[in-house]
Amino acid sequence: MHALVQGVILGVLTGGVYALMASGQTLIFGIMKVVNLAQGAMVIMGAYLAYQLFVSFGLDPFLAIPITTVVMFGLGVAVQLLFLRPLRRDDKSELSLLVTFAVALLLEGIMSVTWSTTYRSINTSYANSSWTVLGYQITAVRVWAFALSLLALGLLFLLLNRTRFGRAVRATVQNPESARLLGIESDRVAALGFGLGAATAAAAGSVYGLLYPFYSGSHYDLISRLLSIVVLGGLGSVGGAVVAGVIVATSSAVVAATVSPAWSEMTFFAVLILVLLVRPQGLFGTVGRGAI
Amino acid sequence: MSGSNRLRMRRAALVAVATLSLISACSSSPSSTASGGTGAASADAKPLVIGASVSLTGDFADPGKAVKAGYELWADQVNAKGGILGRKVELKIVDDTSSPTQVVTNYQNLINQDKVDLVFGPFSSLLTVPASQVAKRYGYAFLEPAGGGPAVFAQKLDNLFFVQPAPVVKSGDIFADWILSLPAADRPKTAAYAELDDPFSAPIAESIRARFEAAGITTVYKEVYPAETQDFSPIMSKVAAANPDVLVSGTQSEDAYAQVKSLVQLKFSPKFMFMSNGANSPVEFPSKVGTANTAGIMSAGDWFPGSTATGAADFAAAYIKAYGGTADTIDNSSAEAYAAGQLLEEVAAKTGKIDNATIISTLHQGTWPTVLGDLKWDSIGQPEGAFHLVQWQNGSLVPVYPTAIAKAPAMYPKPSWGG
């Protein structure tokens, strides 16, 4: 029982971080119908930027987020303008897979050359501290990571629901043709949307670097989890990504704690397949129109 | 497919290809190095060319470079002394990109095209297995400093010599030796095992477990975890709940750091703690887990700073001169590669000859002093010695057992975290 509760605590806290990473991924899909295979590499890039700022200037990874999100937002916009916009609309979905995978490889190569292929981790003074609550150990850094993820997701929610840009994004997701007819510049929305997705990756990257050791090849592992979370939550649904992120992380932590770490990944895929059998569109996906 | 469609398709493919080639251009630079020693080797004697394939890119790039550094350091030193039997040593080192197919091509080229006189081994058991087959086919002696897994010895090659004190699976046995040498009242009563599912990790812990169980130390928890495991909190919470006297971890590197961090966060500190790998990394380990948290953790090692083994002081001085840093930052892999060179010198000094058949028949007999200590081999190249037990004390790795090489008595029980 103790192990189960400890597993749930760990899973929920970790789930918040996965939710943040996946929200950018699902947003990009919602707006452009592009499956961004570079999202994992962007998260790792964000982690490296936070690492470098920490090592060079002693800047705390949480405080580095305003800087890294801006840099990665720019990178995201550039990727969209340079590589994705030239693709023709009718076969964009298929080609974008190839292009975003190439972007992932490009980022991996740049990271390998810049930081070599050894594992890095961001060791802040509070990296190993924890609180004891009712006999359970609550790790400080995970609590901060969870809080930061909630904050970032909250900001994303406000941006999508309370601003003109957000309304344009939602309109594009729901019906791109009508949105264009009503004067929404879909190219601009797409570029900003991709930038926004990259910015969430940067924020998540800071947190990821605090929680786990990483190297340039870590993105392969990450993207497979992110894709699963996005599919489970429903492609294009930010709320779905949040719920799915928590489900994934909790199920894998609980199984690792109570059964064996060897089964934790497997259990998650079993859940994914079961959900898709009942709801092929994912937990919160819609069949007809898009929704965020 | 319309023309414009095809064009766009091609553009997309070009981007992918360009990306790939950019990456490979950035990361791979096959190098061949001729060592520039200025020894007293007689000018007319033919140089002794030694070929080796080492991973300079790919998964094993970092340890591969450490191996290369060891080979080159040895070659420079031996040339400064006049070479081997008056012949200047020339190294021909090529990059295998950590690939088991490239390594085969490399050794075939070194032996058939470059017609090198001798070869040294690559990094990792994965690459040593196919490479040693090539060497065997052409009758080359295969001194290899970094392939000690079971698959290497399963080949039963008589031309192979693993230049480390013991096969990988037995590298932790020294910890069992030490524990069982303690007075019965001081020995742990219960043990937990956390093992990475990898041929170089779990078997080390299993070998210790067999010894402990035979000696009556009860196993209270055992878990084998997959390589993808990121979060060690669930495993370590179960270790803490089982409350063992000793924790034996069959680890590689990152998993060792993560285990320690989780234990610190869980505030559980066992009386004895041994980690097969990761904890023996002199620079990485303290930087990843915090120096104060290293105190009392044990691991296994062969070369160590301040070693009095044959040539160890010269090696350390030359290494620092060539590559900078301190004795504490010298990679074990460099020392092991250097030892492979020392063996050649000793064979030449003993027999007056330096050819593959002589090396093979000579090394199978007797004991050979190196920077790693005295080495000897059975008929299939398995070393028959033991690693040293090392322990973190006051922020550095100190050899503590066997007593003959110990620099300080082993400290137990392990202090609690942070000091």
Short mmCIF file of N, CA and C in Angstrom, two decimals, chain A residues 85-181:
data_model
loop_
_atom_site.label_atom_id
_atom_site.label_comp_id
_atom_site.label_asym_id
_atom_site.label_seq_id
_atom_site.Cartn_x
_atom_site.Cartn_y
_atom_site.Cartn_z
N ARG A 85 6.20 25.46 -44.34
CA ARG A 85 5.31 26.25 -45.16
C ARG A 85 5.43 25.92 -46.65
N PRO A 86 6.63 25.61 -47.13
CA PRO A 86 6.74 25.30 -48.56
C PRO A 86 5.99 24.04 -48.98
N LEU A 87 5.61 23.20 -48.01
CA LEU A 87 4.95 21.94 -48.39
C LEU A 87 3.55 22.24 -48.93
N ARG A 88 3.15 21.48 -49.92
CA ARG A 88 1.81 21.65 -50.48
C ARG A 88 0.75 21.17 -49.50
N ARG A 89 -0.38 21.86 -49.53
CA ARG A 89 -1.39 21.59 -48.53
C ARG A 89 -1.93 20.16 -48.60
N ASP A 90 -2.10 19.61 -49.81
CA ASP A 90 -2.80 18.32 -49.89
C ASP A 90 -1.97 17.12 -49.42
N ASP A 91 -0.66 17.23 -49.47
CA ASP A 91 0.09 16.08 -48.93
C ASP A 91 0.99 16.52 -47.76
N LYS A 92 0.56 17.58 -47.10
CA LYS A 92 1.34 18.14 -46.01
C LYS A 92 1.53 17.15 -44.87
N SER A 93 0.45 16.44 -44.50
CA SER A 93 0.54 15.56 -43.34
C SER A 93 1.63 14.51 -43.52
N GLU A 94 1.66 13.89 -44.72
CA GLU A 94 2.64 12.83 -44.94
C GLU A 94 4.05 13.42 -45.00
N LEU A 95 4.21 14.47 -45.80
CA LEU A 95 5.56 15.03 -45.97
C LEU A 95 6.10 15.63 -44.68
N SER A 96 5.17 16.18 -43.87
CA SER A 96 5.64 16.83 -42.66
C SER A 96 6.29 15.82 -41.71
N LEU A 97 5.85 14.57 -41.80
CA LEU A 97 6.50 13.53 -40.98
C LEU A 97 7.98 13.47 -41.30
N LEU A 98 8.25 13.43 -42.61
CA LEU A 98 9.64 13.34 -43.07
C LEU A 98 10.42 14.59 -42.66
N VAL A 99 9.78 15.74 -42.88
CA VAL A 99 10.48 16.99 -42.62
C VAL A 99 10.76 17.17 -41.13
N THR A 100 9.74 16.91 -40.29
CA THR A 100 9.98 17.12 -38.85
C THR A 100 10.98 16.09 -38.32
N PHE A 101 10.99 14.89 -38.93
CA PHE A 101 11.99 13.91 -38.51
C PHE A 101 13.39 14.41 -38.87
N ALA A 102 13.49 15.00 -40.06
CA ALA A 102 14.78 15.56 -40.47
C ALA A 102 15.19 16.68 -39.52
N VAL A 103 14.22 17.50 -39.09
CA VAL A 103 14.53 18.56 -38.14
C VAL A 103 15.03 17.95 -36.83
N ALA A 104 14.39 16.85 -36.41
CA ALA A 104 14.82 16.19 -35.17
C ALA A 104 16.28 15.73 -35.31
N LEU A 105 16.61 15.13 -36.46
CA LEU A 105 17.98 14.66 -36.68
C LEU A 105 18.96 15.82 -36.73
N LEU A 106 18.52 16.91 -37.36
CA LEU A 106 19.38 18.08 -37.44
C LEU A 106 19.69 18.62 -36.05
N LEU A 107 18.62 18.74 -35.24
CA LEU A 107 18.82 19.23 -33.86
C LEU A 107 19.73 18.28 -33.10
N GLU A 108 19.51 16.95 -33.29
CA GLU A 108 20.33 15.97 -32.59
C GLU A 108 21.80 16.14 -32.96
N GLY A 109 22.04 16.35 -34.27
CA GLY A 109 23.41 16.53 -34.73
C GLY A 109 24.04 17.77 -34.13
N ILE A 110 23.28 18.87 -34.13
CA ILE A 110 23.81 20.11 -33.56
C ILE A 110 24.13 19.93 -32.08
N MET A 111 23.23 19.23 -31.37
CA MET A 111 23.44 19.04 -29.94
C MET A 111 24.64 18.13 -29.68
N SER A 112 24.80 17.08 -30.53
CA SER A 112 25.94 16.16 -30.35
C SER A 112 27.25 16.90 -30.52
N VAL A 113 27.29 17.77 -31.52
CA VAL A 113 28.53 18.49 -31.80
C VAL A 113 28.81 19.52 -30.70
N THR A 114 27.75 20.21 -30.26
CA THR A 114 27.94 21.27 -29.28
C THR A 114 28.26 20.74 -27.89
N TRP A 115 27.51 19.72 -27.46
CA TRP A 115 27.66 19.27 -26.07
C TRP A 115 28.20 17.85 -25.96
N SER A 116 28.66 17.26 -27.05
CA SER A 116 29.12 15.86 -27.13
C SER A 116 28.02 14.90 -26.71
N THR A 117 28.31 13.62 -26.68
CA THR A 117 27.23 12.65 -26.47
C THR A 117 27.21 12.09 -25.05
N THR A 118 27.90 12.74 -24.12
CA THR A 118 27.81 12.24 -22.75
C THR A 118 26.55 12.78 -22.08
N TYR A 119 26.07 12.03 -21.11
CA TYR A 119 24.88 12.46 -20.38
C TYR A 119 25.17 13.73 -19.58
N ARG A 120 24.20 14.63 -19.57
CA ARG A 120 24.30 15.82 -18.74
C ARG A 120 23.15 15.80 -17.75
N SER A 121 23.38 16.39 -16.59
CA SER A 121 22.24 16.64 -15.72
C SER A 121 22.46 17.96 -15.01
N ILE A 122 21.35 18.60 -14.66
CA ILE A 122 21.42 19.91 -14.02
C ILE A 122 21.32 19.66 -12.52
N ASN A 123 22.42 19.87 -11.81
CA ASN A 123 22.42 19.59 -10.37
C ASN A 123 22.34 20.87 -9.57
N THR A 124 21.12 21.27 -9.26
CA THR A 124 20.94 22.46 -8.44
C THR A 124 21.14 22.08 -6.97
N SER A 125 21.22 23.09 -6.11
CA SER A 125 21.45 22.82 -4.69
C SER A 125 20.29 22.02 -4.09
N TYR A 126 19.10 22.19 -4.67
CA TYR A 126 17.92 21.52 -4.11
C TYR A 126 17.60 20.21 -4.85
N ALA A 127 18.54 19.73 -5.73
CA ALA A 127 18.24 18.57 -6.57
C ALA A 127 17.89 17.33 -5.76
N ASN A 128 18.51 17.16 -4.59
CA ASN A 128 18.27 15.94 -3.82
C ASN A 128 17.40 16.14 -2.58
N SER A 129 16.84 17.34 -2.38
CA SER A 129 16.10 17.54 -1.14
C SER A 129 14.67 17.03 -1.27
N SER A 130 14.13 16.62 -0.16
CA SER A 130 12.77 16.08 -0.17
C SER A 130 12.11 16.38 1.17
N TRP A 131 10.78 16.36 1.18
CA TRP A 131 10.02 16.55 2.41
C TRP A 131 9.38 15.23 2.79
N THR A 132 9.27 15.01 4.08
CA THR A 132 8.58 13.82 4.56
C THR A 132 7.18 14.23 4.99
N VAL A 133 6.17 13.69 4.29
CA VAL A 133 4.78 14.02 4.63
C VAL A 133 4.06 12.71 4.92
N LEU A 134 3.60 12.52 6.15
CA LEU A 134 2.88 11.31 6.56
C LEU A 134 3.65 10.05 6.17
N GLY A 135 4.95 10.09 6.27
CA GLY A 135 5.74 8.90 5.97
C GLY A 135 6.09 8.74 4.50
N TYR A 136 5.59 9.66 3.65
CA TYR A 136 5.93 9.59 2.23
C TYR A 136 6.97 10.64 1.89
N GLN A 137 7.89 10.28 1.00
CA GLN A 137 8.92 11.23 0.62
C GLN A 137 8.45 12.00 -0.62
N ILE A 138 8.36 13.29 -0.48
CA ILE A 138 7.95 14.13 -1.61
C ILE A 138 9.19 14.91 -2.06
N THR A 139 9.62 14.66 -3.30
CA THR A 139 10.84 15.29 -3.78
C THR A 139 10.57 16.74 -4.17
N ALA A 140 11.40 17.64 -3.63
CA ALA A 140 11.16 19.07 -3.84
C ALA A 140 11.14 19.42 -5.33
N VAL A 141 12.14 18.91 -6.06
CA VAL A 141 12.28 19.33 -7.45
C VAL A 141 11.06 18.89 -8.28
N ARG A 142 10.47 17.74 -7.91
CA ARG A 142 9.30 17.29 -8.66
C ARG A 142 8.09 18.16 -8.37
N VAL A 143 7.99 18.62 -7.12
CA VAL A 143 6.87 19.51 -6.77
C VAL A 143 7.00 20.82 -7.55
N TRP A 144 8.22 21.39 -7.57
CA TRP A 144 8.43 22.61 -8.34
C TRP A 144 8.14 22.38 -9.81
N ALA A 145 8.59 21.24 -10.32
CA ALA A 145 8.38 20.93 -11.73
C ALA A 145 6.89 20.86 -12.04
N PHE A 146 6.15 20.21 -11.13
CA PHE A 146 4.71 20.06 -11.32
C PHE A 146 4.04 21.43 -11.29
N ALA A 147 4.44 22.25 -10.31
CA ALA A 147 3.84 23.58 -10.18
C ALA A 147 4.12 24.42 -11.43
N LEU A 148 5.36 24.34 -11.89
CA LEU A 148 5.73 25.11 -13.08
C LEU A 148 4.92 24.66 -14.29
N SER A 149 4.75 23.34 -14.41
CA SER A 149 3.99 22.81 -15.55
C SER A 149 2.55 23.30 -15.50
N LEU A 150 1.96 23.28 -14.29
CA LEU A 150 0.58 23.76 -14.15
C LEU A 150 0.50 25.24 -14.55
N LEU A 151 1.50 26.00 -14.10
CA LEU A 151 1.52 27.43 -14.41
C LEU A 151 1.60 27.65 -15.92
N ALA A 152 2.51 26.90 -16.57
CA ALA A 152 2.69 27.07 -18.01
C ALA A 152 1.42 26.65 -18.76
N LEU A 153 0.83 25.54 -18.31
CA LEU A 153 -0.41 25.09 -18.96
C LEU A 153 -1.52 26.11 -18.75
N GLY A 154 -1.55 26.73 -17.56
CA GLY A 154 -2.54 27.76 -17.27
C GLY A 154 -2.38 28.95 -18.22
N LEU A 155 -1.13 29.35 -18.41
CA LEU A 155 -0.86 30.47 -19.32
C LEU A 155 -1.29 30.13 -20.74
N LEU A 156 -1.01 28.89 -21.14
CA LEU A 156 -1.38 28.44 -22.47
C LEU A 156 -2.90 28.49 -22.63
N PHE A 157 -3.59 28.04 -21.56
CA PHE A 157 -5.05 28.04 -21.59
C PHE A 157 -5.59 29.46 -21.75
N LEU A 158 -5.01 30.39 -20.97
CA LEU A 158 -5.46 31.79 -21.07
C LEU A 158 -5.19 32.34 -22.46
N LEU A 159 -4.02 32.01 -22.99
CA LEU A 159 -3.65 32.51 -24.31
C LEU A 159 -4.64 32.02 -25.37
N LEU A 160 -5.03 30.76 -25.26
CA LEU A 160 -5.92 30.19 -26.26
C LEU A 160 -7.35 30.66 -26.10
N ASN A 161 -7.76 30.97 -24.87
CA ASN A 161 -9.16 31.26 -24.63
C ASN A 161 -9.48 32.72 -24.39
N ARG A 162 -8.47 33.54 -24.15
CA ARG A 162 -8.76 34.92 -23.76
C ARG A 162 -8.12 35.95 -24.70
N THR A 163 -7.44 35.49 -25.76
CA THR A 163 -6.80 36.49 -26.63
C THR A 163 -7.30 36.33 -28.06
N ARG A 164 -7.08 37.40 -28.84
CA ARG A 164 -7.47 37.35 -30.25
C ARG A 164 -6.71 36.25 -30.97
N PHE A 165 -5.40 36.16 -30.64
CA PHE A 165 -4.59 35.13 -31.26
C PHE A 165 -5.14 33.73 -30.95
N GLY A 166 -5.54 33.56 -29.68
CA GLY A 166 -6.10 32.28 -29.26
C GLY A 166 -7.36 31.96 -30.04
N ARG A 167 -8.16 33.00 -30.23
CA ARG A 167 -9.42 32.76 -30.97
C ARG A 167 -9.10 32.37 -32.42
N ALA A 168 -8.11 33.05 -32.99
CA ALA A 168 -7.72 32.71 -34.36
C ALA A 168 -7.22 31.26 -34.44
N VAL A 169 -6.44 30.87 -33.42
CA VAL A 169 -5.93 29.49 -33.39
C VAL A 169 -7.10 28.51 -33.32
N ARG A 170 -8.01 28.78 -32.39
CA ARG A 170 -9.13 27.84 -32.23
C ARG A 170 -9.98 27.79 -33.49
N ALA A 171 -10.16 28.94 -34.11
CA ALA A 171 -10.94 28.95 -35.35
C ALA A 171 -10.24 28.13 -36.43
N THR A 172 -8.91 28.25 -36.52
CA THR A 172 -8.16 27.51 -37.52
C THR A 172 -8.27 26.00 -37.27
N VAL A 173 -8.21 25.63 -35.97
CA VAL A 173 -8.31 24.22 -35.63
C VAL A 173 -9.68 23.68 -36.02
N GLN A 174 -10.74 24.47 -35.70
CA GLN A 174 -12.10 23.97 -35.93
C GLN A 174 -12.44 23.90 -37.41
N ASN A 175 -12.07 24.89 -38.12
CA ASN A 175 -12.42 24.90 -39.55
C ASN A 175 -11.51 25.84 -40.31
N PRO A 176 -10.41 25.32 -40.83
CA PRO A 176 -9.40 26.16 -41.47
C PRO A 176 -9.96 26.98 -42.63
N GLU A 177 -10.87 26.39 -43.40
CA GLU A 177 -11.41 27.10 -44.57
C GLU A 177 -12.19 28.33 -44.14
N SER A 178 -13.13 28.13 -43.21
CA SER A 178 -13.95 29.26 -42.75
C SER A 178 -13.07 30.32 -42.11
N ALA A 179 -12.08 29.85 -41.35
CA ALA A 179 -11.20 30.81 -40.68
C ALA A 179 -10.52 31.70 -41.71
N ARG A 180 -10.09 31.08 -42.81
CA ARG A 180 -9.42 31.86 -43.85
C ARG A 180 -10.40 32.84 -44.49
N LEU A 181 -11.63 32.36 -44.72
CA LEU A 181 -12.63 33.22 -45.33
C LEU A 181 -12.92 34.43 -44.45
#
